[in-house]
Short mmCIF file of C-alpha atoms in Angstrom, two decimals:
data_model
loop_
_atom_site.label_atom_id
_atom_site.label_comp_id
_atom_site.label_asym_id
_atom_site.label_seq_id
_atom_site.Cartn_x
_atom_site.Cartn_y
_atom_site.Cartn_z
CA UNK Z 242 14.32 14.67 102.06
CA UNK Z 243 12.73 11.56 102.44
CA UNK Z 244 9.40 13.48 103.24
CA UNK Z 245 9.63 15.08 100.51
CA UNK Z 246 10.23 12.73 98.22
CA UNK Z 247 7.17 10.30 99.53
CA UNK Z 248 5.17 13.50 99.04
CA UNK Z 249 6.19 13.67 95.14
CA UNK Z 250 5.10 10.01 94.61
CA UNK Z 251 1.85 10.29 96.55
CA UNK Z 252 0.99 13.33 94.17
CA UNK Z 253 1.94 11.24 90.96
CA UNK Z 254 -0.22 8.23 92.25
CA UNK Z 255 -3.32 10.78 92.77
CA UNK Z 256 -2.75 11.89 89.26
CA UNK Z 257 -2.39 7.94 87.72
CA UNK Z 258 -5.47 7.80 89.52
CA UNK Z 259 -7.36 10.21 87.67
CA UNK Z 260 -6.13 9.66 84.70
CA UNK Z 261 -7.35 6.07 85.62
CA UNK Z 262 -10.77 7.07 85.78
CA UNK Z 263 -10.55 8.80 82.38
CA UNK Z 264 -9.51 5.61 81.14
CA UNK Z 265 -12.09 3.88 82.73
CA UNK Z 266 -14.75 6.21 81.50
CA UNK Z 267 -13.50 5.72 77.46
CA UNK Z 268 -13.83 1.73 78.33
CA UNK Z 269 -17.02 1.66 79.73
CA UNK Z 270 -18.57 3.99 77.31
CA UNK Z 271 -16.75 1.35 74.75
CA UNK Z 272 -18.20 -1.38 76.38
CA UNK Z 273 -14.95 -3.09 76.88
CA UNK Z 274 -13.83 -4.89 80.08
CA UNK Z 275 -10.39 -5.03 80.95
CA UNK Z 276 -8.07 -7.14 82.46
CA UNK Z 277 -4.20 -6.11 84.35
CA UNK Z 278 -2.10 -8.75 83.62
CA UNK Z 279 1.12 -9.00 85.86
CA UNK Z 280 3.98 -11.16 86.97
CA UNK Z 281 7.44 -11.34 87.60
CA UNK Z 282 9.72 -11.56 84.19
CA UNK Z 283 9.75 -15.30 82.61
CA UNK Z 284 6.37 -16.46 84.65
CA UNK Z 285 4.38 -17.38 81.34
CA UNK Z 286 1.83 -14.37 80.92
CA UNK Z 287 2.08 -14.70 76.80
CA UNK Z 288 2.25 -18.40 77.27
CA UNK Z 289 -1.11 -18.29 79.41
CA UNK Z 290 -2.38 -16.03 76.67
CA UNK Z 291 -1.47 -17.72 73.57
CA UNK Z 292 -3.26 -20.61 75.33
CA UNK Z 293 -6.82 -19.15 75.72
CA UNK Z 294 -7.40 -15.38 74.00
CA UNK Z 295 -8.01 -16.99 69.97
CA UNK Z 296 -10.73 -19.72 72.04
CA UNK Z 297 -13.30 -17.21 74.70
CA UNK Z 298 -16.36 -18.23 73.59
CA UNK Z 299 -18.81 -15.10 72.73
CA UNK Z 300 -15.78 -12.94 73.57
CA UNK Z 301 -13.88 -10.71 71.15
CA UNK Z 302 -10.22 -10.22 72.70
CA UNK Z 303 -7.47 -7.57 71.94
CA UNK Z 304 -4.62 -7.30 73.77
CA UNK Z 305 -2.21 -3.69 74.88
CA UNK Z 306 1.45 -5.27 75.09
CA UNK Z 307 3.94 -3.50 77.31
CA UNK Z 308 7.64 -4.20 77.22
CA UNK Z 309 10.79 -2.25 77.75
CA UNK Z 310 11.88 -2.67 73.91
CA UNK Z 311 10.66 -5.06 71.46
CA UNK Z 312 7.43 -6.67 70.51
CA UNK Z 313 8.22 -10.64 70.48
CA UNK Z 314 5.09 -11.38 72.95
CA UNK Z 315 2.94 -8.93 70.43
CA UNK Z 316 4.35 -10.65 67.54
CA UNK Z 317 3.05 -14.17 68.91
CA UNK Z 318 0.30 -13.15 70.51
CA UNK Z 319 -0.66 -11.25 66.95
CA UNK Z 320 0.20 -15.00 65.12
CA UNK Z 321 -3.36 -15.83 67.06
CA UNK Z 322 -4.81 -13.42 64.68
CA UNK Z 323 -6.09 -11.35 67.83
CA UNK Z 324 -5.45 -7.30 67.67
CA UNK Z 325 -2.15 -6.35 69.27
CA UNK Z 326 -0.94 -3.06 70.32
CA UNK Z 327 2.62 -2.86 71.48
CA UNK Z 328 3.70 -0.09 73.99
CA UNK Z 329 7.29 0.24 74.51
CA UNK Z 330 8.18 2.07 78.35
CA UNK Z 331 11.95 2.86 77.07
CA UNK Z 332 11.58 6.38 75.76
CA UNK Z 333 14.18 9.00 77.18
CA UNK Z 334 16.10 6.21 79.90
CA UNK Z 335 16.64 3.03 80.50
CA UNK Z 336 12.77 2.18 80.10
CA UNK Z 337 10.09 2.52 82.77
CA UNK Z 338 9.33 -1.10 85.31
CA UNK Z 339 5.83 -0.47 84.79
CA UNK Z 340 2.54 0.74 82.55
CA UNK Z 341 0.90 3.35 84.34
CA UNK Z 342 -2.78 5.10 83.42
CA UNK Z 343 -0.98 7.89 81.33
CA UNK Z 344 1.21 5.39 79.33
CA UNK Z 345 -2.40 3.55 78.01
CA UNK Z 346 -4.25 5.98 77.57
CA UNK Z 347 -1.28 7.35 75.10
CA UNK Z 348 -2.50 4.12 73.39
CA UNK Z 349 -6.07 4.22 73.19
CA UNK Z 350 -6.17 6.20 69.80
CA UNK Z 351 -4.57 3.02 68.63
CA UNK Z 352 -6.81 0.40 70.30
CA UNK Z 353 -9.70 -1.08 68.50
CA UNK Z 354 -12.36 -0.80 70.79
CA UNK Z 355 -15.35 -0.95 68.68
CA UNK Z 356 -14.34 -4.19 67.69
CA UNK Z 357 -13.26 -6.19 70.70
CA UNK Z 358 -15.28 -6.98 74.45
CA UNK Z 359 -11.99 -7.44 76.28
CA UNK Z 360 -8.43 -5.78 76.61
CA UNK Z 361 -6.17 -7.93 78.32
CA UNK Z 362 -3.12 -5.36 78.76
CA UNK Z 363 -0.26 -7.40 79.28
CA UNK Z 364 1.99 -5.43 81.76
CA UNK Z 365 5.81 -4.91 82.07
CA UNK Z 366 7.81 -8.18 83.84
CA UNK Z 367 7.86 -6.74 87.40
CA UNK Z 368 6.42 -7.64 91.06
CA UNK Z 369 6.51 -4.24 92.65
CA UNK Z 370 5.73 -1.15 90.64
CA UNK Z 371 2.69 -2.37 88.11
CA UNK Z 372 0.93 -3.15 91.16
CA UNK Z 373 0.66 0.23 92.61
CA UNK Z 374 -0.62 2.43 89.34
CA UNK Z 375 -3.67 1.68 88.23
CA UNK Z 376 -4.48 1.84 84.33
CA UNK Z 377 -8.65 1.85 84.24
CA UNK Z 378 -9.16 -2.03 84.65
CA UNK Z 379 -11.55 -4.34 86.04
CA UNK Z 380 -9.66 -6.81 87.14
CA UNK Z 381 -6.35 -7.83 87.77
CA UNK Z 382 -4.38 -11.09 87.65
CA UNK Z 383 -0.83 -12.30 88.72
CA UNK Z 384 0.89 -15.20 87.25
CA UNK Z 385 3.32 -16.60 89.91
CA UNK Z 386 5.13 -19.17 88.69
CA UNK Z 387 6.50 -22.29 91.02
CA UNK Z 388 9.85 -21.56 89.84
CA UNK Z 389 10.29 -18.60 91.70
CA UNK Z 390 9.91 -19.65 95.60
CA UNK Z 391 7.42 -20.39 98.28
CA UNK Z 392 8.50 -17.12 99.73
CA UNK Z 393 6.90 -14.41 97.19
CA UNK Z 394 3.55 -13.37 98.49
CA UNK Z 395 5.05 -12.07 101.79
CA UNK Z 396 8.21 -10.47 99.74
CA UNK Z 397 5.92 -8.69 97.31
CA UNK Z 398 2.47 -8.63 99.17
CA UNK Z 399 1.26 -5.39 97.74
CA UNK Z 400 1.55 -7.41 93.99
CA UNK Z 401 -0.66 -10.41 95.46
CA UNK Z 402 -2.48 -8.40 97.42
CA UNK Z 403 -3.61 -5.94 94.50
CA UNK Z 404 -5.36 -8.76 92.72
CA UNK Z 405 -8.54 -10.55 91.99
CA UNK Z 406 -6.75 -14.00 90.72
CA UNK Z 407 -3.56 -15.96 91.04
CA UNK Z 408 -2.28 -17.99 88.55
CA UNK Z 409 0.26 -20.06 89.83
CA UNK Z 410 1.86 -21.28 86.31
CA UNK Z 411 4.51 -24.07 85.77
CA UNK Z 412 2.94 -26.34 88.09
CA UNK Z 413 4.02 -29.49 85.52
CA UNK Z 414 7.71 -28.42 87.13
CA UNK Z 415 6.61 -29.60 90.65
CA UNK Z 416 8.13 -33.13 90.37
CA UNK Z 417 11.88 -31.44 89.41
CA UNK Z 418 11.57 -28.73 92.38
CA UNK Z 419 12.16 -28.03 96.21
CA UNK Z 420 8.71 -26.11 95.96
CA UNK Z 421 6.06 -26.59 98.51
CA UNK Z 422 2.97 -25.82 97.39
CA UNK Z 423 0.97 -25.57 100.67
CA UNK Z 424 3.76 -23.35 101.95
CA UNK Z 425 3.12 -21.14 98.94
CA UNK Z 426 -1.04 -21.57 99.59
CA UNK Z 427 -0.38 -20.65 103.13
CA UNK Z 428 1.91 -17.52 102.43
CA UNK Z 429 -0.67 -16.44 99.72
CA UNK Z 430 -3.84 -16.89 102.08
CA UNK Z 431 -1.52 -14.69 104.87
CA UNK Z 432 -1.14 -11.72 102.63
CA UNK Z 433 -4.49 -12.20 100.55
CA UNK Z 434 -6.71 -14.75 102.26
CA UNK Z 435 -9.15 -16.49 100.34
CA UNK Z 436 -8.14 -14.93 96.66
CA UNK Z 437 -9.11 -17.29 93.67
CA UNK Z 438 -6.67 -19.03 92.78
CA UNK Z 439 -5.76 -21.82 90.03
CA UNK Z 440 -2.74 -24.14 89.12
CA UNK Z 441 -2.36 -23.93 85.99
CA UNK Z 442 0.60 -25.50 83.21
CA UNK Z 443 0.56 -22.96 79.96
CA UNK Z 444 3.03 -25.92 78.75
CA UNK Z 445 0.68 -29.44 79.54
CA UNK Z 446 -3.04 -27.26 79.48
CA UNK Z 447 -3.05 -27.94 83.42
CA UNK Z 448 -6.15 -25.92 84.65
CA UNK Z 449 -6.61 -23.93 81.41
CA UNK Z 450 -10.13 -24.89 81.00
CA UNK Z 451 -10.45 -22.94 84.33
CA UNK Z 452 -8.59 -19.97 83.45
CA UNK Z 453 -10.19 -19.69 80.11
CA UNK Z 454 -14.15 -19.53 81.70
CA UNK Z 455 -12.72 -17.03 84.36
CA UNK Z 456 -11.55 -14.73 81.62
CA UNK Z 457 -14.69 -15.34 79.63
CA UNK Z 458 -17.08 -14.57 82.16
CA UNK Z 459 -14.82 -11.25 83.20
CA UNK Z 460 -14.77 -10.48 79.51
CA UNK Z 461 -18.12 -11.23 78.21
CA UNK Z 462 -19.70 -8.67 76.38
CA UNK Z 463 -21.39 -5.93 78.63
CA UNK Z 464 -24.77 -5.81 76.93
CA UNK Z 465 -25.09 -9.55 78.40
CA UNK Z 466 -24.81 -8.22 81.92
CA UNK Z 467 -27.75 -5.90 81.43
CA UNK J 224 4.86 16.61 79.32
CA UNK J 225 6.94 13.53 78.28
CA UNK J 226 10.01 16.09 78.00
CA UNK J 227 9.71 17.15 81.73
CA UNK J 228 9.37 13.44 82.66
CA UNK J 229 12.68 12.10 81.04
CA UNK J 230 14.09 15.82 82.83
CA UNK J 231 13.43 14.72 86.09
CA UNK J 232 14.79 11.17 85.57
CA UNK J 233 18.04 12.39 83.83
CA UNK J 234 18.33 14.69 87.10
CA UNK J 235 17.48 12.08 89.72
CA UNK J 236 20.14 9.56 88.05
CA UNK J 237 22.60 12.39 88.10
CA UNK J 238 22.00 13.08 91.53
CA UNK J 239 21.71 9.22 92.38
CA UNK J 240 25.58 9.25 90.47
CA UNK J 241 26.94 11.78 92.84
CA UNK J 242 25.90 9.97 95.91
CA UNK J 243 27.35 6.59 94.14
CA UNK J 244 30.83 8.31 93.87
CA UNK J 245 30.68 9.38 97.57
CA UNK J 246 29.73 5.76 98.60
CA UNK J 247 32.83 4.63 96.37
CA UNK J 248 35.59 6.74 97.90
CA UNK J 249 33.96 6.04 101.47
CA UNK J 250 34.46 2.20 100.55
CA UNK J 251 37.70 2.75 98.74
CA UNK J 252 38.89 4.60 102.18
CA UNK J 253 37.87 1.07 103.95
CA UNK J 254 39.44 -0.85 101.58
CA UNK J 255 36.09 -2.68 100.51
CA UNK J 256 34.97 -4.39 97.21
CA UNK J 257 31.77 -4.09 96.01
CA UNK J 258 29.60 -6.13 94.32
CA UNK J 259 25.42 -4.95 93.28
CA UNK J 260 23.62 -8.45 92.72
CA UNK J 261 20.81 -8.52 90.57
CA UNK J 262 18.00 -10.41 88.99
CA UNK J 263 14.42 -11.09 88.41
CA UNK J 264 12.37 -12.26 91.59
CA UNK J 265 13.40 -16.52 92.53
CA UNK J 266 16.16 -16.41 89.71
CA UNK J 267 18.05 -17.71 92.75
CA UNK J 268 20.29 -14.60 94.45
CA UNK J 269 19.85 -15.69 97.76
CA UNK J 270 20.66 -19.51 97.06
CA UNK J 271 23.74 -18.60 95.43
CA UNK J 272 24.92 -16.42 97.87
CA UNK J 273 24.29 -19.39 100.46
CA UNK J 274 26.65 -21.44 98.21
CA UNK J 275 29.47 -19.01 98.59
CA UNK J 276 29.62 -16.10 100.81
CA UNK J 277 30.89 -18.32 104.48
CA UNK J 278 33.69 -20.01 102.15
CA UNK J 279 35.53 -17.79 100.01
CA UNK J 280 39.33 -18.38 100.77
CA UNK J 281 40.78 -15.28 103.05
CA UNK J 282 37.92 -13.15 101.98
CA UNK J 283 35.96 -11.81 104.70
CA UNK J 284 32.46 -10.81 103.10
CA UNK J 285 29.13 -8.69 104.50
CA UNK J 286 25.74 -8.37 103.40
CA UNK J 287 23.49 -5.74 102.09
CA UNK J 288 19.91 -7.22 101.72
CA UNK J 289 17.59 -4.86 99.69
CA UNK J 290 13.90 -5.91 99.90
CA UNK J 291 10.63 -4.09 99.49
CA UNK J 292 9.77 -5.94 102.68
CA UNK J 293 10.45 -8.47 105.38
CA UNK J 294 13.79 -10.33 105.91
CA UNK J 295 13.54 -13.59 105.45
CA UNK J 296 17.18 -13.70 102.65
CA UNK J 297 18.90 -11.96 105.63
CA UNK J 298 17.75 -14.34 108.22
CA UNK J 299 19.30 -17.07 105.73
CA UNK J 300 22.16 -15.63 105.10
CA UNK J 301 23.11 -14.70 109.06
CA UNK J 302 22.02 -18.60 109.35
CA UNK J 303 25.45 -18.32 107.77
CA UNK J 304 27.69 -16.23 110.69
CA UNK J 305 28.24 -13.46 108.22
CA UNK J 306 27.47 -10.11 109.03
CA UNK J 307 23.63 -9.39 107.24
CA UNK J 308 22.27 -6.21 106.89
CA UNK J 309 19.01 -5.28 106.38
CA UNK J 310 17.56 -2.90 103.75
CA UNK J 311 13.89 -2.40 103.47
CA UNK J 312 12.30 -0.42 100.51
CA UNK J 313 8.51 -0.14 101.59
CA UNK J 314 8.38 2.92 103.25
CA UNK J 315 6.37 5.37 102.50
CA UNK J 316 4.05 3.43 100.17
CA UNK J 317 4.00 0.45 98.35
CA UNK J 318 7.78 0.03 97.71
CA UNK J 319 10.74 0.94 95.09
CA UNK J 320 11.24 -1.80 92.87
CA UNK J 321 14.99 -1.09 93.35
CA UNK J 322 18.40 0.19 95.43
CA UNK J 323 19.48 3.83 94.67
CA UNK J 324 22.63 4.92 95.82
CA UNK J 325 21.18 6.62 98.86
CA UNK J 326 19.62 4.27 99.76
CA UNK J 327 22.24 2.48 100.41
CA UNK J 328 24.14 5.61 101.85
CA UNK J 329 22.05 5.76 104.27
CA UNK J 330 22.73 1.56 105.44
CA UNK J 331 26.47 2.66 105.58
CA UNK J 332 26.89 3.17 109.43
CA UNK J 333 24.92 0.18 109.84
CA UNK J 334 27.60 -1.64 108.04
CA UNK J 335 30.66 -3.61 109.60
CA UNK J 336 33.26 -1.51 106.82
CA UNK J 337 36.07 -2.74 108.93
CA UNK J 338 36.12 -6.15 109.45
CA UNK J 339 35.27 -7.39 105.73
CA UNK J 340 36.62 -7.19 102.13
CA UNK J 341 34.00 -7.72 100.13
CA UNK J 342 30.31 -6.05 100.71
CA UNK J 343 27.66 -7.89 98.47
CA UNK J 344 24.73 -5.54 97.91
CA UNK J 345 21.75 -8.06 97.16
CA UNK J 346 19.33 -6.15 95.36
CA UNK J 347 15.72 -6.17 94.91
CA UNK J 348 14.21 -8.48 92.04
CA UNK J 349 13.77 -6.26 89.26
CA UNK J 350 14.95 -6.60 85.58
CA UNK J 351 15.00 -3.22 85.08
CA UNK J 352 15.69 -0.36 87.58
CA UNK J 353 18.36 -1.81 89.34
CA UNK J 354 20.50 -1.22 86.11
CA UNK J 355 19.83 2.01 86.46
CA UNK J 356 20.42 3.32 89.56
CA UNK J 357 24.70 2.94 90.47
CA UNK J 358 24.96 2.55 93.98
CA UNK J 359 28.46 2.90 93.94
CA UNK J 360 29.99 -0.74 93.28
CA UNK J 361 33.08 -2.66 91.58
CA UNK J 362 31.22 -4.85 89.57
CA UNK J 363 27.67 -6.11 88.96
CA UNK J 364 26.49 -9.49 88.51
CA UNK J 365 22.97 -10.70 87.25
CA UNK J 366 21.44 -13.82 87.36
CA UNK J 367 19.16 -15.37 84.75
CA UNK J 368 17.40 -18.49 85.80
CA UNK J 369 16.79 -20.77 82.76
CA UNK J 370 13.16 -21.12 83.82
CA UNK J 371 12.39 -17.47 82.67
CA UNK J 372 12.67 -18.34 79.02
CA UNK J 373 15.42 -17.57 75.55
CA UNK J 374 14.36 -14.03 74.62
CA UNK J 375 14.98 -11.98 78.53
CA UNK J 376 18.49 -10.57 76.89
CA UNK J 377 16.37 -8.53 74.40
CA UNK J 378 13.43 -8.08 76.29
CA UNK J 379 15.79 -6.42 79.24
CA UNK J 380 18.36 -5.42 77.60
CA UNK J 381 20.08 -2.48 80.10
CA UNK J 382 20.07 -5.14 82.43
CA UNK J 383 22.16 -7.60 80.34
CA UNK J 384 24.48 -4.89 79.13
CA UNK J 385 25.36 -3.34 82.58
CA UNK J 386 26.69 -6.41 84.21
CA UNK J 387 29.95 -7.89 83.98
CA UNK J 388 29.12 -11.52 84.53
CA UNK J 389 25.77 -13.38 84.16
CA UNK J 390 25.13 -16.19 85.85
CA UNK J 391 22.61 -18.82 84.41
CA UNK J 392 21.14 -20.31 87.52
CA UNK J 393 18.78 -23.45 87.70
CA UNK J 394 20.40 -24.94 85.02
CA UNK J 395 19.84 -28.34 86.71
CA UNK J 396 15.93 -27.99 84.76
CA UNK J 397 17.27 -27.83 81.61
CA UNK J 398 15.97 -31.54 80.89
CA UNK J 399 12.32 -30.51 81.84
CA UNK J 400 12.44 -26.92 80.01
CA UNK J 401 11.45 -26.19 76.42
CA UNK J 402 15.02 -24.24 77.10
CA UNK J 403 16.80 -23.67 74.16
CA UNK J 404 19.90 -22.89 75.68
CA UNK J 405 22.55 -22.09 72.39
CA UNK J 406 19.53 -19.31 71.54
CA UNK J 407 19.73 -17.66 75.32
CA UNK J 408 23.70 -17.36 74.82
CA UNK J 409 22.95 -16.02 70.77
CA UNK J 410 20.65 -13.55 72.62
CA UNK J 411 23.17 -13.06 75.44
CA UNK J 412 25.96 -11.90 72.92
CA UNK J 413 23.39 -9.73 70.89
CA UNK J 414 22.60 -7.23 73.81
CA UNK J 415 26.25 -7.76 75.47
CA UNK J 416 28.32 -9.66 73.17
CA UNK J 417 31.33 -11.66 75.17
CA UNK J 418 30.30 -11.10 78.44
CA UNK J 419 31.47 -13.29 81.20
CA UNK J 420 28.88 -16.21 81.77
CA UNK J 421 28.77 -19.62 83.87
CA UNK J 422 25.72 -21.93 83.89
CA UNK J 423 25.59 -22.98 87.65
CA UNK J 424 23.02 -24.66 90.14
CA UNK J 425 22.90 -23.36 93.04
CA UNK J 426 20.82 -26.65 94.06
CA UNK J 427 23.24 -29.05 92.58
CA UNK J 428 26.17 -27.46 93.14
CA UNK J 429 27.23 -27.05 89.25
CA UNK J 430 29.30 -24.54 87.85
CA UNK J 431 29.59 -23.15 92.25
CA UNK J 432 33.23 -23.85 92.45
CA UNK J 433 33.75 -21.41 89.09
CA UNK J 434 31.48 -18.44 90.59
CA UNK J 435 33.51 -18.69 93.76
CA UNK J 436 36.73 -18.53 92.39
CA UNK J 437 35.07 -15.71 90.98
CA UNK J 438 33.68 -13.84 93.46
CA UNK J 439 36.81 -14.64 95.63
CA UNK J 440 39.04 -12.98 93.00
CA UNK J 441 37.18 -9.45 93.04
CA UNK J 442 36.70 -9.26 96.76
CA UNK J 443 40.50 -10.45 97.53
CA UNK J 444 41.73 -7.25 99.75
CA UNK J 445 42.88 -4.52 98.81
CA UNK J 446 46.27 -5.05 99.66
CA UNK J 447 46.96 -7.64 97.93
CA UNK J 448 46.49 -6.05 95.04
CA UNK J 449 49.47 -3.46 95.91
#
């Protein structure tokens, strides 16, 4: 049974895939980059957005919101007069952990591509699952925030693994925690050595100067590459 | 397509409740309470458990530790002298983001039935599967740490509503948060209005004493309630 059942999700994963690569296809011929956003629930990916997508210089951002239910990060993300698309996951059950390629591509229709150079798709609040399906992008980041442990790259290496850049958010919390931050470093180099990395505060601006050239230079516009 | 999906799900979940109702009679038959632990990744499961589990009066309790990987919350917990066992969700590929009642079926042998009262089931950090999947407990508790922000009851709603006591962890921050706390308990009573709640700290101690009495209260043995 248990066979059979890793069997089933290796087949859906080769099918995210390709439906990845359709995805991928529609953005390049766009001539949009995109960007994976992930984290555990409550680590600050809206705050981290509200902070920098209104301000990339050259760069024209719109951002694909998932949630279970609601759209309160679309709704202040869409305050920043930046294009929002909200994708709910909790159709038919109690709501899917995850985006996967099929869910935004059942959103592109709605996306205005012709008029942005990056998508930042926000994903659902979750360390496991959104790291193992693909959706088209070009890079990926995690927000880790300080709050949650030194412990969480090596309980969740595949999400710190599957990623181009940590954030590790909340650091203006370090005075009023037991957190040690070279324990953290250390776990993160163990399951991902060398990854970029910044601390960052969504709350003071701690390191958002950084984070906001990173995403500019990932999201500026494709005829600049050329 | 998106018919078939939610077909599949609504079979796996009734499958995954027919397993839950065999691990219930087998614990009933031992005379066990059961309690399925959840919460979003470093809400603070593990440090409340510490608190609790080697001092609750003339309860004898066990663990079940659900990770995608490692076993570093068991190794703390055994630190303890209370039996730990381990359950580890990364096989196969890159991990379920939750328990499922045969999952934990298949721990049962492992488990020292006889010589406790109370089995807590730690699951993994997720906001959203583990509500899902019944693995054949008493009572479910979730824990919200203050640091993940007002709006998780309606952003996770399932999660909220299928618990029957919430405890509001790290509350020892709340002078360093822009934590509103009246709106997380307006939000709170929205998705699952009434619900049991304590604020606690499982690094100060406050609010421990009222989640063991608690905790001591459903795992008391069986007999006594005769």
């Amino acid at each position: 049974m248990h066979r059979t059942k890793v069997r089933i999700v290796e087949e859906a994963l080769d099918a995210n895939n390709t439906i990845a690569e359709a995805n991928r296809a529609d953005f390049d011929r766009a001539g949009v980059r995109v960007v994976n956003f992930m984290s555990a629930p409550g680590a600050g990916k809206t705050a981290l957005l509200e902070r920098v997508v209104a301000d990339l210089p050259g760069v024209r951002v719109g951002v694909l919101e998932g949630d279970v239910q609601g759209s309160m990060d679309a709704d202040r993300l869409a305050s920043l007069h930046v294009p929002v698309t909200q994708l709910n996951t909790d159709a038919g059950f109690g709501g899917e952990c995850h985006l996967d390629a099929n869910m935004v591509r059942s959103a592109l229709g709605e996306l205005p591509l012709d008029e942005i150079d990056l998508l930042v798709i926000e994903n659902v609040g979750n360390l496991v699952c959104p790291a193992e399906f693909r959706v088209g992008e070009d890079a990926r980041i995690m927000v880790s925030s300080i709050t949650e442990g030194e412990e969480k790259p090596l309980k969740y290496p595949l999400m710190f693994r599957a990623c181009e850049l940590v954030l590790v958010n909340k650091i203006d919390l370090l005075p009023h925690l037991d957190f040690d931050l070279d324990r953290f470093l250390y776990n993160l180099d163990q399951v991902h050595p060398g990854v970029e990395r910044m601390l960052v505060s969504a709350k003071t601006g701690e390191g958002v100067g950084e984070w906001r050239e990173w995403l500019t230079r990932v999201g500026a516009p494709v005829e600049a590459h050329a």
